[in-house]
Coordinates of N, CA and C in Angstrom, one line a residue:
X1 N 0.8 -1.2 0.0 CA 0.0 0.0 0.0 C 0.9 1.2 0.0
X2 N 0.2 2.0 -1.1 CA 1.4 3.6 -0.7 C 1.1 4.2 0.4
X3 N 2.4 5.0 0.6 CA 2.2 5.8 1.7 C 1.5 6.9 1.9
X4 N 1.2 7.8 0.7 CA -0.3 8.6 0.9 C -1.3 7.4 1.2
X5 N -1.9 6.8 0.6 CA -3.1 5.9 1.1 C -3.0 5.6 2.5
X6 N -2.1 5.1 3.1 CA -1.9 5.1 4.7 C -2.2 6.3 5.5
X7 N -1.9 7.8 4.9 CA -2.0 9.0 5.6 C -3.6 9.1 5.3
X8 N -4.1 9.5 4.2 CA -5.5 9.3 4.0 C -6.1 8.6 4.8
X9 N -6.0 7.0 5.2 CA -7.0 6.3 5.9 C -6.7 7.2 7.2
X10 N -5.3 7.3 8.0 CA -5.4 7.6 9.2 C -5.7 8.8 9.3
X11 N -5.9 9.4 8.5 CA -6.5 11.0 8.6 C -8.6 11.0 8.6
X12 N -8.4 10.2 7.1 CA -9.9 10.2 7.7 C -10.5 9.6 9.3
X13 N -9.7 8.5 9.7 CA -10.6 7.9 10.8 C -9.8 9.3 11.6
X14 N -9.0 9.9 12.4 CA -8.6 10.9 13.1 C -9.9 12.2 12.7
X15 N -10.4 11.9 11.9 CA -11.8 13.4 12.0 C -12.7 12.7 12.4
X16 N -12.8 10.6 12.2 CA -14.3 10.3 12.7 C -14.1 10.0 13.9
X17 N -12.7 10.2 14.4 CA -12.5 9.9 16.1 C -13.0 11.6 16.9
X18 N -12.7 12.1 16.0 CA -12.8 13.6 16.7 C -14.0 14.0 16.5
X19 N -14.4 13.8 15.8 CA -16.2 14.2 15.6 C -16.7 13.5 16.6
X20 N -16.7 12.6 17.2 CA -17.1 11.6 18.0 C -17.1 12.0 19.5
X21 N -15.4 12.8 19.6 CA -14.9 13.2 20.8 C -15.6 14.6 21.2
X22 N -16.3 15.4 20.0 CA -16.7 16.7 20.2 C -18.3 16.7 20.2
X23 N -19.1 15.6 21.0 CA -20.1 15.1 20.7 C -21.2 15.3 19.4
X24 N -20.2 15.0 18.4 CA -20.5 14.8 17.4 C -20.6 15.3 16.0
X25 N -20.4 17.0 15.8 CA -20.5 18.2 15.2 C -19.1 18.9 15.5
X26 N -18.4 19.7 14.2 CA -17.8 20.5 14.3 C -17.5 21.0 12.8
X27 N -17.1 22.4 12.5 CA -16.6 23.0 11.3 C -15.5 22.4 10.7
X28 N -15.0 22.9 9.5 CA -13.6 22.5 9.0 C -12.9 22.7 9.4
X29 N -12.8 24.4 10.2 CA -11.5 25.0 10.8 C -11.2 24.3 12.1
X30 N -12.4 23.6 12.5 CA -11.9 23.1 13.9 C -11.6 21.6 13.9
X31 N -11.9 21.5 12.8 CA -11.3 19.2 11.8 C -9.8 19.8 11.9
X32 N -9.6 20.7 11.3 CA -8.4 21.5 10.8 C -7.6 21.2 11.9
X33 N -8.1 21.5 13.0 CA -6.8 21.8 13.9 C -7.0 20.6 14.5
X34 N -7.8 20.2 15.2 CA -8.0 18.8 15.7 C -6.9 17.9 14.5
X35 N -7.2 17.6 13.2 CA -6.1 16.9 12.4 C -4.4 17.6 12.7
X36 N -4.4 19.1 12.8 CA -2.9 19.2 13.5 C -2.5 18.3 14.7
X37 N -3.1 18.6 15.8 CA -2.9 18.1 17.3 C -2.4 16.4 17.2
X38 N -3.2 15.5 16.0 CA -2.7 14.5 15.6 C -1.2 14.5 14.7
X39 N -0.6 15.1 14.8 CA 0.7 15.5 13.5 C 0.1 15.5 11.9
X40 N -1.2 15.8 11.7 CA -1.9 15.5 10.0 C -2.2 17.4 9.4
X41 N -0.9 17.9 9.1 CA -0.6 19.1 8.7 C -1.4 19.1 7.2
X42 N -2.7 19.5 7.3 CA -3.5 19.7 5.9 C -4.0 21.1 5.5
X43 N -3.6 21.5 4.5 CA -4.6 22.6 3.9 C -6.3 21.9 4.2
X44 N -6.6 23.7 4.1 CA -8.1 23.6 4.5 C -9.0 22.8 3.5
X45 N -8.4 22.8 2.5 CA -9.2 22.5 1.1 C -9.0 20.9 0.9
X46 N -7.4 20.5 2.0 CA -7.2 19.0 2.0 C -8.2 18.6 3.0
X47 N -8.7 19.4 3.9 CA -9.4 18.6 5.0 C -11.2 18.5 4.1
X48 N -11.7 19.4 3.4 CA -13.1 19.8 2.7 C -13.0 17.9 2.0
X49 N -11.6 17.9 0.7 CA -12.0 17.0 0.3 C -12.2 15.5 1.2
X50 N -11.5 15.7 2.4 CA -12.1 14.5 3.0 C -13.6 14.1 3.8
X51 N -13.8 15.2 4.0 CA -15.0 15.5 4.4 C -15.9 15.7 3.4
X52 N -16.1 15.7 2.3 CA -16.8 15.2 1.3 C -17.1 13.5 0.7
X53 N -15.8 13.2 0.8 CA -15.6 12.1 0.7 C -16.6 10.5 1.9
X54 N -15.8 11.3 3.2 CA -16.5 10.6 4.4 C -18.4 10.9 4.1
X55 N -18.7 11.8 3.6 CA -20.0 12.3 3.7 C -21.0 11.5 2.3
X56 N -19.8 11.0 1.1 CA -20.2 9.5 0.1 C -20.4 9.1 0.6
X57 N -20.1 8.4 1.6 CA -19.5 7.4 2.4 C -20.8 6.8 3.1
X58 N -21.4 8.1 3.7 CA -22.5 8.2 4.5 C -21.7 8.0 6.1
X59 N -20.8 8.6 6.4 CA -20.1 8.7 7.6 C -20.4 9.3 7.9
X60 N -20.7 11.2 7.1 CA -20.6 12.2 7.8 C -22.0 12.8 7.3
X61 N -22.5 13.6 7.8 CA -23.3 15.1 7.5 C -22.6 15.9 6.6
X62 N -23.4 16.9 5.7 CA -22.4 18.4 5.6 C -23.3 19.3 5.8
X63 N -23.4 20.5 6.6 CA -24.3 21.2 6.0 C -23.0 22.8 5.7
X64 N -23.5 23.6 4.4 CA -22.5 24.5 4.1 C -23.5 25.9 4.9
X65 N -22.7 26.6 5.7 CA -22.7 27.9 5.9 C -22.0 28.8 5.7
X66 N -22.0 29.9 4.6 CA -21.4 30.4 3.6 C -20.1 29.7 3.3
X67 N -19.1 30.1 3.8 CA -17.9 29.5 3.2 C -17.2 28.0 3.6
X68 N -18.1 27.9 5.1 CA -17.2 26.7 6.5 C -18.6 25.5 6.0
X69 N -18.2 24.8 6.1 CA -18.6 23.1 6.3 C -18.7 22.4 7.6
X70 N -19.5 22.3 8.2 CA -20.1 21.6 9.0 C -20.2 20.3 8.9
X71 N -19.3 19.8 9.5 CA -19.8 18.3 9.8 C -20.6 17.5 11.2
X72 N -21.5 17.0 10.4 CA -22.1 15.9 11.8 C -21.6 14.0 11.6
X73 N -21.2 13.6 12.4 CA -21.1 12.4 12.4 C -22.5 11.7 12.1
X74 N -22.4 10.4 11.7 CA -23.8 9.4 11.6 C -23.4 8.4 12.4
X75 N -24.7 7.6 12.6 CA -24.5 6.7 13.9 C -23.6 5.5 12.2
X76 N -23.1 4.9 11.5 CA -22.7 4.3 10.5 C -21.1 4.7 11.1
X77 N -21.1 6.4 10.8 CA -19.2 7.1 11.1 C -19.2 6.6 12.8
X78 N -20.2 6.6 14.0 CA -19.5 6.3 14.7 C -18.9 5.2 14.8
X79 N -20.0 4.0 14.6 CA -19.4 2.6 14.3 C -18.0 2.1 14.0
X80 N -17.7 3.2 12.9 CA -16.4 2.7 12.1 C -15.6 3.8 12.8
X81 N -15.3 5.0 13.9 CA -14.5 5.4 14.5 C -14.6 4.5 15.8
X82 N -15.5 4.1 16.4 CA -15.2 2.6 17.4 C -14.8 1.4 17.1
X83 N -14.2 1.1 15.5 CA -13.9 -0.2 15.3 C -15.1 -1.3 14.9
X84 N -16.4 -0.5 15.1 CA -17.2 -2.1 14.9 C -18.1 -2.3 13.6
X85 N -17.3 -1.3 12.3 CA -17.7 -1.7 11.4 C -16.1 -0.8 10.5
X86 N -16.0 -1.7 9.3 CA -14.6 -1.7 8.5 C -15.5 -0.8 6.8
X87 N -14.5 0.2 6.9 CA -15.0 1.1 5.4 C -13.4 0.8 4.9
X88 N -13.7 0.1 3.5 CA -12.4 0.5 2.9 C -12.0 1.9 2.4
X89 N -10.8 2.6 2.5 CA -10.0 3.6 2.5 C -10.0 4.4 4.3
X90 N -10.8 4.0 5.0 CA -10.3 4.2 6.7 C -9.5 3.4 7.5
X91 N -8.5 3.9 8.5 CA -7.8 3.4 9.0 C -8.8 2.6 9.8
X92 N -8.0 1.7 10.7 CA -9.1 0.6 11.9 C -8.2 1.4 13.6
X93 N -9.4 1.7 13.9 CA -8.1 1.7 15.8 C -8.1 0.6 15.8
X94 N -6.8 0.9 17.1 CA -6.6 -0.1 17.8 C -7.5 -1.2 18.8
X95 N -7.4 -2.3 18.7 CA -8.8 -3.1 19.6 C -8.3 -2.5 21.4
X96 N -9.4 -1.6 21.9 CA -9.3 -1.4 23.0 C -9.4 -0.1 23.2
X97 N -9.4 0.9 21.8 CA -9.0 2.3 22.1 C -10.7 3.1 21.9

């Protein structure tokens, strides 16, 4: 597997763990930084396309307010940021975390 595709999966599950951790809702700018605090240094427009992506997916919500993106988690995204359901292109946690 390449090594972008490895950053991708653990980037996307690190916004469905964070959505989860922020009971459940937050903007891009605040995915934004929450993916810094994990070492995942992304332009704003790299974090949109993942969050469009997760939102094919049916992981996520979007709703747009003028410029910022809103995400809500789905009870589907929490499943797979708890481990108890597998999306290919998401990383898996660890069993226990």
């Amino acid at each position: 597997m390449a090594y972008q595709d490895l950053l991708n999966q653990d980037q996307r599950l690190v916004i469905l763990r964070s959505l989860t951790d922020v009971n459940g809702t937050a903007n891009d700018s605040i995915i934004n930084k929450m993916l810094d605090a994990y070492g995942h240094r992304l332009s704003r427009d790299q974090v949109k396309t993942h969050l469009y992506w997760l939102s094919e997916q049916g992981l996520i919500d979007i709703e747009s307010v003028l410029s910022t993106d809103v995400a809500t988690i789905t009870s589907r995204g929490v499943d797979v940021a708890q481990g108890r359901a597998r999306v290919p292109g998401i990383g898996q946690p660890r069993p226990g975390v």
